[in-house]
PDB file of C-alpha atoms and ligand atoms in Angstrom:
ATOM      1  CA  MET A 196     -20.775  -0.394  41.029  1.00 81.00           C
ATOM      2  CA  ALA A 197     -22.359  -0.706  37.523  1.00 89.00           C
ATOM      3  CA  ALA A 198     -19.636  -3.387  36.640  1.00 90.00           C
ATOM      4  CA  GLU A 199     -20.391  -5.322  39.640  1.00 93.00           C
ATOM      5  CA  LEU A 200     -23.791  -5.253  39.047  1.00 94.00           C
ATOM      6  CA  TRP A 201     -23.373  -6.468  35.536  1.00 93.00           C
ATOM      7  CA  ALA A 202     -21.086  -9.271  36.845  1.00 94.00           C
ATOM      8  CA  LEU A 203     -23.622 -10.323  39.164  1.00 96.00           C
ATOM      9  CA  ARG A 204     -26.534 -10.251  36.757  1.00 95.00           C
ATOM     10  CA  LEU A 205     -24.363 -12.429  34.619  1.00 96.00           C
ATOM     11  CA  ARG A 206     -23.458 -14.909  37.210  1.00 97.00           C
ATOM     12  CA  VAL A 207     -27.436 -15.102  37.869  1.00 97.00           C
ATOM     13  CA  ALA A 208     -28.067 -15.421  34.180  1.00 97.00           C
ATOM     14  CA  ARG A 209     -25.538 -18.101  33.893  1.00 97.00           C
ATOM     15  CA  VAL A 210     -27.063 -20.270  36.513  1.00 97.00           C
ATOM     16  CA  LEU A 211     -30.774 -19.858  35.341  1.00 97.00           C
ATOM     17  CA  ALA A 212     -29.953 -20.556  31.678  1.00 97.00           C
ATOM     18  CA  TYR A 213     -28.173 -23.613  32.231  1.00 97.00           C
ATOM     19  CA  PRO A 214     -31.083 -26.135  31.627  1.00 97.00           C
ATOM     20  CA  LEU A 215     -31.951 -24.318  28.327  1.00 97.00           C
ATOM     21  CA  TRP A 216     -28.315 -24.442  27.153  1.00 97.00           C
ATOM     22  CA  ARG A 217     -28.265 -28.185  28.002  1.00 96.00           C
ATOM     23  CA  CYS A 218     -31.128 -28.681  25.733  1.00 95.00           C
ATOM     24  CA  ALA A 219     -30.167 -26.049  23.028  1.00 94.00           C
ATOM     25  CA  ALA A 220     -26.387 -26.371  22.840  1.00 88.00           C
ATOM     26  CA  ALA A 221     -26.467 -29.591  20.638  1.00 85.00           C
ATOM     27  CA  ALA A 222     -28.237 -27.690  17.898  1.00 85.00           C
ATOM     28  CA  GLU A 223     -25.470 -26.484  15.450  1.00 87.00           C
ATOM     29  CA  GLU A 224     -27.781 -23.525  14.487  1.00 95.00           C
ATOM     30  CA  VAL A 225     -27.855 -22.169  18.200  1.00 97.00           C
ATOM     31  CA  ARG A 226     -24.022 -21.594  18.223  1.00 96.00           C
ATOM     32  CA  ALA A 227     -24.185 -19.792  14.876  1.00 97.00           C
ATOM     33  CA  ASP A 228     -27.092 -17.962  16.317  1.00 98.00           C
ATOM     34  CA  ILE A 229     -25.041 -16.800  19.382  1.00 98.00           C
ATOM     35  CA  ALA A 230     -22.158 -15.540  17.225  1.00 97.00           C
ATOM     36  CA  TRP A 231     -24.439 -13.751  14.692  1.00 98.00           C
ATOM     37  CA  TRP A 232     -26.464 -11.825  17.786  1.00 98.00           C
ATOM     38  CA  ILE A 233     -23.425 -10.830  19.465  1.00 98.00           C
ATOM     39  CA  GLU A 234     -21.971  -9.572  16.025  1.00 97.00           C
ATOM     40  CA  CYS A 235     -25.233  -7.674  15.256  1.00 98.00           C
ATOM     41  CA  ILE A 236     -25.514  -6.231  18.807  1.00 97.00           C
ATOM     42  CA  ASP A 237     -22.000  -5.205  18.426  1.00 94.00           C
ATOM     43  CA  ALA A 238     -21.219  -4.510  22.286  1.00 94.00           C
ATOM     44  CA  PRO A 239     -17.846  -4.801  23.394  1.00 94.00           C
ATOM     45  CA  LYS A 240     -18.810  -6.051  26.852  1.00 93.00           C
ATOM     46  CA  LEU A 241     -20.629  -8.929  25.047  1.00 96.00           C
ATOM     47  CA  THR A 242     -18.125  -9.574  22.359  1.00 96.00           C
ATOM     48  CA  ALA A 243     -15.551 -10.366  25.321  1.00 95.00           C
ATOM     49  CA  LEU A 244     -17.587 -13.101  26.719  1.00 96.00           C
ATOM     50  CA  GLU A 245     -17.063 -16.851  25.968  1.00 96.00           C
ATOM     51  CA  GLU A 246     -19.908 -18.827  24.522  1.00 96.00           C
ATOM     52  CA  TYR A 247     -21.809 -19.803  27.325  1.00 97.00           C
ATOM     53  CA  SER A 248     -21.894 -16.531  29.084  1.00 97.00           C
ATOM     54  CA  ARG A 249     -23.014 -14.973  25.735  1.00 98.00           C
ATOM     55  CA  PHE A 250     -25.874 -17.625  25.539  1.00 98.00           C
ATOM     56  CA  ALA A 251     -26.866 -16.850  29.157  1.00 98.00           C
ATOM     57  CA  TYR A 252     -26.968 -13.135  28.565  1.00 97.00           C
ATOM     58  CA  LEU A 253     -28.964 -13.429  25.361  1.00 98.00           C
ATOM     59  CA  ALA A 254     -31.606 -15.842  27.044  1.00 98.00           C
ATOM     60  CA  ALA A 255     -31.878 -13.619  30.142  1.00 97.00           C
ATOM     61  CA  ALA A 256     -31.989 -10.371  28.368  1.00 97.00           C
ATOM     62  CA  LEU A 257     -33.556 -10.704  25.005  1.00 98.00           C
ATOM     63  CA  PRO A 258     -37.029 -12.632  24.744  1.00 98.00           C
ATOM     64  CA  GLU A 259     -36.629 -12.556  20.839  1.00 98.00           C
ATOM     65  CA  PHE A 260     -33.533 -14.793  21.241  1.00 98.00           C
ATOM     66  CA  ARG A 261     -35.387 -17.264  23.616  1.00 98.00           C
ATOM     67  CA  THR A 262     -38.136 -17.371  20.949  1.00 98.00           C
ATOM     68  CA  LEU A 263     -35.630 -18.432  18.355  1.00 98.00           C
ATOM     69  CA  VAL A 264     -34.213 -21.089  20.743  1.00 98.00           C
ATOM     70  CA  HIS A 265     -37.678 -22.504  21.209  1.00 97.00           C
ATOM     71  CA  TYR A 266     -37.839 -22.585  17.497  1.00 97.00           C
ATOM     72  CA  ARG A 267     -34.624 -24.560  17.217  1.00 97.00           C
ATOM     73  CA  LEU A 268     -35.971 -27.029  19.797  1.00 96.00           C
ATOM     74  CA  ARG A 269     -38.898 -27.862  17.705  1.00 93.00           C
ATOM     75  CA  GLY A 270     -37.637 -31.543  17.062  1.00 91.00           C
ATOM     76  CA  ARG A 271     -37.494 -32.470  20.807  1.00 94.00           C
ATOM     77  CA  SER A 272     -40.187 -33.937  22.756  1.00 96.00           C
ATOM     78  CA  PRO A 273     -43.617 -31.913  23.339  1.00 97.00           C
ATOM     79  CA  VAL A 274     -43.379 -32.377  27.018  1.00 98.00           C
ATOM     80  CA  LEU A 275     -39.932 -30.953  27.417  1.00 97.00           C
ATOM     81  CA  ARG A 276     -40.750 -28.007  25.002  1.00 97.00           C
ATOM     82  CA  ILE A 277     -43.802 -27.143  27.106  1.00 97.00           C
ATOM     83  CA  LEU A 278     -41.699 -27.105  30.347  1.00 97.00           C
ATOM     84  CA  LEU A 279     -38.897 -25.050  28.554  1.00 97.00           C
ATOM     85  CA  ARG A 280     -41.399 -22.463  27.399  1.00 97.00           C
ATOM     86  CA  ALA A 281     -42.912 -22.211  30.601  1.00 98.00           C
ATOM     87  CA  CYS A 282     -39.509 -21.517  32.295  1.00 97.00           C
ATOM     88  CA  TYR A 283     -38.213 -19.442  29.509  1.00 98.00           C
ATOM     89  CA  ARG A 284     -40.735 -17.417  28.277  1.00 98.00           C
ATOM     90  CA  PRO A 285     -40.885 -16.613  24.448  1.00 98.00           C
ATOM     91  CA  LEU A 286     -41.791 -13.100  23.169  1.00 98.00           C
ATOM     92  CA  PRO A 287     -45.753 -13.378  22.826  1.00 97.00           C
ATOM     93  CA  THR A 288     -45.476 -10.760  19.913  1.00 97.00           C
ATOM     94  CA  LEU A 289     -43.000 -12.594  17.885  1.00 98.00           C
ATOM     95  CA  THR A 290     -44.189 -15.440  15.554  1.00 98.00           C
ATOM     96  CA  LEU A 291     -41.489 -17.561  13.615  1.00 98.00           C
ATOM     97  CA  GLU A 292     -42.865 -20.305  11.446  1.00 97.00           C
ATOM     98  CA  ALA A 293     -40.649 -21.714   8.669  1.00 97.00           C
ATOM     99  CA  ASP A 294     -39.867 -25.263   7.454  1.00 96.00           C
ATOM    100  CA  ARG A 295     -36.133 -24.286   8.061  1.00 97.00           C
ATOM    101  CA  ILE A 296     -34.427 -21.431   9.512  1.00 98.00           C
ATOM    102  CA  GLY A 297     -30.842 -21.462   8.618  1.00 96.00           C
ATOM    103  CA  PRO A 298     -28.072 -20.839  11.237  1.00 96.00           C
ATOM    104  CA  ALA A 299     -27.897 -17.174  12.412  1.00 97.00           C
ATOM    105  CA  LEU A 300     -31.015 -15.211  12.598  1.00 98.00           C
ATOM    106  CA  PHE A 301     -31.187 -11.999  14.249  1.00 98.00           C
ATOM    107  CA  ILE A 302     -34.304 -10.532  15.340  1.00 98.00           C
ATOM    108  CA  GLN A 303     -34.099  -6.938  16.552  1.00 98.00           C
ATOM    109  CA  HIS A 304     -36.996  -5.738  18.654  1.00 97.00           C
ATOM    110  CA  GLY A 305     -39.522  -8.646  17.827  1.00 96.00           C
ATOM    111  CA  VAL A 306     -42.513  -6.420  18.715  1.00 97.00           C
ATOM    112  CA  GLY A 307     -45.408  -7.173  16.355  1.00 97.00           C
ATOM    113  CA  THR A 308     -43.424  -9.405  13.925  1.00 98.00           C
ATOM    114  CA  ILE A 309     -44.754 -12.217  12.186  1.00 98.00           C
ATOM    115  CA  VAL A 310     -42.667 -14.422  10.019  1.00 98.00           C
ATOM    116  CA  THR A 311     -44.390 -17.262   8.107  1.00 98.00           C
ATOM    117  CA  ALA A 312     -42.020 -18.426   5.465  1.00 98.00           C
ATOM    118  CA  GLU A 313     -41.025 -21.558   3.312  1.00 98.00           C
ATOM    119  CA  SER A 314     -37.493 -21.123   4.656  1.00 98.00           C
ATOM    120  CA  ILE A 315     -35.064 -18.468   5.668  1.00 98.00           C
ATOM    121  CA  GLY A 316     -31.204 -18.718   4.862  1.00 98.00           C
ATOM    122  CA  SER A 317     -28.238 -17.933   7.173  1.00 98.00           C
ATOM    123  CA  HIS A 318     -27.366 -14.452   8.647  1.00 98.00           C
ATOM    124  CA  CYS A 319     -30.725 -12.772   8.137  1.00 98.00           C
ATOM    125  CA  TRP A 320     -31.832  -9.786   9.952  1.00 98.00           C
ATOM    126  CA  ILE A 321     -35.359  -9.058  10.808  1.00 98.00           C
ATOM    127  CA  ASN A 322     -36.752  -6.054  12.479  1.00 98.00           C
ATOM    128  CA  GLN A 323     -40.015  -4.908  14.439  1.00 98.00           C
ATOM    129  CA  GLN A 324     -43.356  -4.823  13.062  1.00 98.00           C
ATOM    130  CA  VAL A 325     -42.437  -6.882  10.215  1.00 98.00           C
ATOM    131  CA  THR A 326     -44.702  -9.490   8.290  1.00 98.00           C
ATOM    132  CA  VAL A 327     -43.326 -12.097   6.204  1.00 98.00           C
ATOM    133  CA  GLY A 328     -46.532 -13.999   5.301  1.00 97.00           C
ATOM    134  CA  HIS A 329     -48.696 -15.810   2.708  1.00 96.00           C
ATOM    135  CA  ASP A 330     -51.113 -15.157   0.169  1.00 96.00           C
ATOM    136  CA  ALA A 331     -53.670 -17.496  -1.380  1.00 96.00           C
ATOM    137  CA  LYS A 332     -50.649 -19.111  -3.440  1.00 97.00           C
ATOM    138  CA  GLY A 333     -47.819 -19.373  -0.925  1.00 98.00           C
ATOM    139  CA  ARG A 334     -45.231 -17.891   1.392  1.00 98.00           C
ATOM    140  CA  PRO A 335     -41.984 -16.184   0.815  1.00 98.00           C
ATOM    141  CA  THR A 336     -38.323 -17.830   0.651  1.00 98.00           C
ATOM    142  CA  LEU A 337     -35.525 -15.757   2.232  1.00 98.00           C
ATOM    143  CA  GLY A 338     -31.912 -16.448   0.948  1.00 98.00           C
ATOM    144  CA  ASP A 339     -28.842 -15.949   2.981  1.00 98.00           C
ATOM    145  CA  ARG A 340     -27.972 -12.484   4.355  1.00 98.00           C
ATOM    146  CA  VAL A 341     -31.416 -11.100   3.838  1.00 98.00           C
ATOM    147  CA  ARG A 342     -32.387  -8.068   5.826  1.00 98.00           C
ATOM    148  CA  VAL A 343     -36.010  -6.937   6.445  1.00 98.00           C
ATOM    149  CA  GLY A 344     -36.387  -3.316   7.903  1.00 98.00           C
ATOM    150  CA  ALA A 345     -39.015  -2.054  10.328  1.00 98.00           C
ATOM    151  CA  GLY A 346     -42.542  -2.173   9.350  1.00 98.00           C
ATOM    152  CA  ALA A 347     -41.951  -4.187   5.932  1.00 98.00           C
ATOM    153  CA  VAL A 348     -44.336  -6.459   4.470  1.00 98.00           C
ATOM    154  CA  VAL A 349     -43.240  -9.351   2.242  1.00 98.00           C
ATOM    155  CA  LEU A 350     -46.026 -11.420   0.930  1.00 98.00           C
ATOM    156  CA  GLY A 351     -46.664 -14.557  -1.387  1.00 98.00           C
ATOM    157  CA  PRO A 352     -44.562 -17.255  -2.787  1.00 98.00           C
ATOM    158  CA  ILE A 353     -41.730 -14.788  -3.672  1.00 98.00           C
ATOM    159  CA  THR A 354     -38.047 -15.124  -3.093  1.00 98.00           C
ATOM    160  CA  LEU A 355     -35.671 -12.578  -1.689  1.00 98.00           C
ATOM    161  CA  HIS A 356     -32.390 -13.787  -3.069  1.00 98.00           C
ATOM    162  CA  ASP A 357     -29.270 -13.835  -1.051  1.00 98.00           C
ATOM    163  CA  GLY A 358     -28.114 -10.346   0.270  1.00 98.00           C
ATOM    164  CA  ALA A 359     -31.449  -8.798  -0.565  1.00 98.00           C
ATOM    165  CA  THR A 360     -32.523  -5.800   1.729  1.00 98.00           C
ATOM    166  CA  VAL A 361     -36.248  -4.623   2.392  1.00 98.00           C
ATOM    167  CA  GLY A 362     -36.300  -1.161   3.615  1.00 98.00           C
ATOM    168  CA  ALA A 363     -38.384   0.219   6.399  1.00 98.00           C
ATOM    169  CA  ASN A 364     -42.023   0.203   5.610  1.00 98.00           C
ATOM    170  CA  ALA A 365     -41.547  -1.211   2.218  1.00 98.00           C
ATOM    171  CA  THR A 366     -44.268  -3.892   0.963  1.00 98.00           C
ATOM    172  CA  VAL A 367     -42.871  -6.439  -1.550  1.00 98.00           C
ATOM    173  CA  ILE A 368     -44.817  -8.886  -3.470  1.00 98.00           C
ATOM    174  CA  HIS A 369     -42.423  -9.765  -6.302  1.00 98.00           C
ATOM    175  CA  ASP A 370     -38.974 -11.700  -6.149  1.00 98.00           C
ATOM    176  CA  VAL A 371     -36.035  -9.474  -4.981  1.00 98.00           C
ATOM    177  CA  PRO A 372     -32.897 -10.077  -6.934  1.00 98.00           C
ATOM    178  CA  ALA A 373     -29.625 -10.809  -5.073  1.00 98.00           C
ATOM    179  CA  GLY A 374     -28.056  -7.715  -3.464  1.00 98.00           C
ATOM    180  CA  ALA A 375     -30.994  -5.531  -4.302  1.00 98.00           C
ATOM    181  CA  THR A 376     -32.591  -3.118  -1.868  1.00 98.00           C
ATOM    182  CA  MET A 377     -36.352  -2.425  -2.292  1.00 98.00           C
ATOM    183  CA  VAL A 378     -37.766   0.849  -0.591  1.00 98.00           C
ATOM    184  CA  ALA A 379     -41.210   2.380  -0.508  1.00 97.00           C
ATOM    185  CA  PRO A 380     -41.861   5.761  -1.614  1.00 96.00           C
ATOM    186  CA  LEU A 381     -41.008   8.371   1.139  1.00 96.00           C
ATOM    187  CA  ALA A 382     -43.653  10.598   3.057  1.00 94.00           C
ATOM    188  CA  THR A 383     -44.168  13.899   1.365  1.00 94.00           C
ATOM    189  CA  ALA A 384     -45.242  17.253   3.155  1.00 94.00           C
ATOM    190  CA  LEU A 385     -48.675  18.057   2.774  1.00 91.00           C
ATOM    191  CA  THR A 386     -48.778  21.566   1.307  1.00 86.00           C
ATOM    192  CA  ALA A 387     -50.915  24.162   3.160  1.00 72.00           C
ATOM    193  CA  ARG A 388     -54.532  24.198   1.585  1.00 72.00           C
ATOM    194  CA  PRO A 389     -56.440  27.682   1.735  1.00 69.00           C
ATOM    195  CA  GLY A 390     -59.367  27.697   3.936  1.00 68.00           C
ATOM    196  CA  VAL A 391     -58.017  24.724   6.136  1.00 62.00           C
ATOM    197  CA  ASP A 392     -56.799  25.275   9.510  1.00 58.00           C
ATOM    198  CA  GLY A 393     -53.644  23.137   9.424  1.00 56.00           C
ATOM    199  CA  ASP A 394     -53.148  23.174  13.309  1.00 60.00           C
ATOM    200  CA  ARG A 395     -56.140  21.191  13.926  1.00 57.00           C
ATOM    201  CA  PRO A 396     -55.481  17.272  13.687  1.00 60.00           C
ATOM    202  CA  SER A 397     -58.828  16.815  11.738  1.00 55.00           C
ATOM    203  CA  GLY A 398     -58.154  19.492   9.329  1.00 52.00           C
ATOM    204  CA  ARG A 399     -61.581  20.933   9.799  1.00 56.00           C
ATOM    205  CA  ALA A 400     -62.382  24.374  10.545  1.00 51.00           C
ATOM    206  CA  PRO A 401     -64.094  24.762  14.075  1.00 54.00           C
ATOM    207  CA  ALA A 402     -67.790  24.658  13.956  1.00 52.00           C
TER     208      ALA A 402
HETATM  209  C1  ACO B 791     -35.623   1.189  17.173  1.00 80.82           C
HETATM  210  C2  ACO B 791     -34.753   0.882  16.127  1.00 80.82           C
HETATM  211  O1  ACO B 791     -34.106   1.991  15.651  1.00 80.82           O
HETATM  212  S1  ACO B 791     -34.812  -0.484  15.255  1.00 80.82           S
HETATM  213  C3  ACO B 791     -34.032  -0.125  13.697  1.00 80.82           C
HETATM  214  C4  ACO B 791     -34.894   0.213  12.577  1.00 80.82           C
HETATM  215  N1  ACO B 791     -34.126   0.220  11.387  1.00 80.82           N
HETATM  216  C5  ACO B 791     -34.409  -0.344  10.355  1.00 80.82           C
HETATM  217  O2  ACO B 791     -35.188  -1.047  10.257  1.00 80.82           O
HETATM  218  C6  ACO B 791     -33.488  -0.069   9.024  1.00 80.82           C
HETATM  219  C7  ACO B 791     -33.997  -0.512   7.916  1.00 80.82           C
HETATM  220  N2  ACO B 791     -33.202   0.282   6.903  1.00 80.82           N
HETATM  221  C8  ACO B 791     -33.594   1.055   5.879  1.00 80.82           C
HETATM  222  O3  ACO B 791     -34.707   1.292   5.728  1.00 80.82           O
HETATM  223  C9  ACO B 791     -32.475   1.849   5.170  1.00 80.82           C
HETATM  224  O4  ACO B 791     -32.707   3.082   4.820  1.00 80.82           O
HETATM  225  C10 ACO B 791     -32.132   1.136   3.749  1.00 80.82           C
HETATM  226  C11 ACO B 791     -31.523  -0.190   4.008  1.00 80.82           C
HETATM  227  C12 ACO B 791     -33.225   0.803   3.124  1.00 80.82           C
HETATM  228  C13 ACO B 791     -31.135   1.859   2.987  1.00 80.82           C
HETATM  229  O5  ACO B 791     -29.950   2.152   3.640  1.00 80.82           O
HETATM  230  P1  ACO B 791     -28.882   2.926   2.957  1.00 80.82           P
HETATM  231  O6  ACO B 791     -28.328   1.939   1.687  1.00 80.82           O
HETATM  232  O7  ACO B 791     -27.719   3.342   3.916  1.00 80.82           O
HETATM  233  O8  ACO B 791     -29.315   4.089   2.303  1.00 80.82           O
HETATM  234  P2  ACO B 791     -29.099   5.604   2.457  1.00 80.82           P
HETATM  235  O9  ACO B 791     -29.613   6.057   3.800  1.00 80.82           O
HETATM  236  O10 ACO B 791     -27.717   5.931   1.893  1.00 80.82           O
HETATM  237  O11 ACO B 791     -30.303   6.184   1.433  1.00 80.82           O
HETATM  238  C14 ACO B 791     -30.077   6.144   0.024  1.00 80.82           C
HETATM  239  C15 ACO B 791     -31.354   6.637  -0.511  1.00 80.82           C
HETATM  240  O12 ACO B 791     -32.439   5.774  -0.335  1.00 80.82           O
HETATM  241  C16 ACO B 791     -33.497   6.492   0.295  1.00 80.82           C
HETATM  242  N3  ACO B 791     -34.012   5.547   1.337  1.00 80.82           N
HETATM  243  C17 ACO B 791     -33.316   5.010   2.515  1.00 80.82           C
HETATM  244  N4  ACO B 791     -34.046   4.490   3.279  1.00 80.82           N
HETATM  245  C18 ACO B 791     -35.256   4.602   2.740  1.00 80.82           C
HETATM  246  C19 ACO B 791     -36.554   3.891   3.071  1.00 80.82           C
HETATM  247  N5  ACO B 791     -36.602   3.084   4.292  1.00 80.82           N
HETATM  248  N6  ACO B 791     -37.544   4.115   2.403  1.00 80.82           N
HETATM  249  C20 ACO B 791     -37.490   4.686   1.282  1.00 80.82           C
HETATM  250  N7  ACO B 791     -36.291   5.567   0.801  1.00 80.82           N
HETATM  251  C21 ACO B 791     -35.222   5.141   1.558  1.00 80.82           C
HETATM  252  C22 ACO B 791     -32.677   7.761   0.855  1.00 80.82           C
HETATM  253  O13 ACO B 791     -33.748   8.647   0.905  1.00 80.82           O
HETATM  254  C23 ACO B 791     -31.756   7.906  -0.193  1.00 80.82           C
HETATM  255  O14 ACO B 791     -32.221   8.542  -1.118  1.00 80.82           O
HETATM  256  P3  ACO B 791     -31.680   9.886  -2.106  1.00 80.82           P
HETATM  257  O15 ACO B 791     -30.249   9.090  -2.638  1.00 80.82           O
HETATM  258  O16 ACO B 791     -32.536  10.125  -3.122  1.00 80.82           O
HETATM  259  O17 ACO B 791     -31.303  10.744  -1.169  1.00 80.82           O
END
């Protein structure tokens, strides 16, 4: 039953996604995006699909993917883009602004993620609640295969070189060498303080 439902949903997705596919398929990056998203999601059910079915699934199920497709279509006519955005809603909590986003960008859970970069290389991975943004001097450049973990903040005219990783919740304001991993200090336990009721959220003794 579950398999039949999955097949039915995929058939419907294939019909509904067709106009978007017709507009997007010409962009080389979109094909690389599809392959990269399937690799990152790593679900055998999706790996087994051919390219158009993969696209239809991603466009139907993942608004993050639709946001990326709309970015890929930014050279098309404004009227077409408005129509496509109305029919295939992007994720409102995800912003992608860059002069160039190379082929294959995966966005996992685009909740509260704002990416304002000079450029982004190929095969990058960005998580939820991430800010990649500018300071007074400029905005970041991301190389190839850069990964930015949940809650991370990357600011200013810096470069995350190829293969750099920013760990969850880390703030980065300097260049990161190729292949390096940046992490923030980990949370530490608050030691018990005499005279304070540790069970109370405010930490204050009752009046
Ligand atoms: C809903 C969802 O789940 S969405 C998915 C959200 N997930 C993410 O965003 C993933 C982001 N990834 C990370 O932050 C990873 O921990 C990475 C990439 C920074 C490091 O991963 P790994 O290389 O596998 O590191 P590993 O787990 O082996 O830890 C190595 C060391 O780094 C420390 N470390 C790992 N991650 C972090 C982090 N985010 N912040 C601070 N220190 C860290 C570990 O405590 C460990 O230190 P130790 O050797 O002193 O014990």
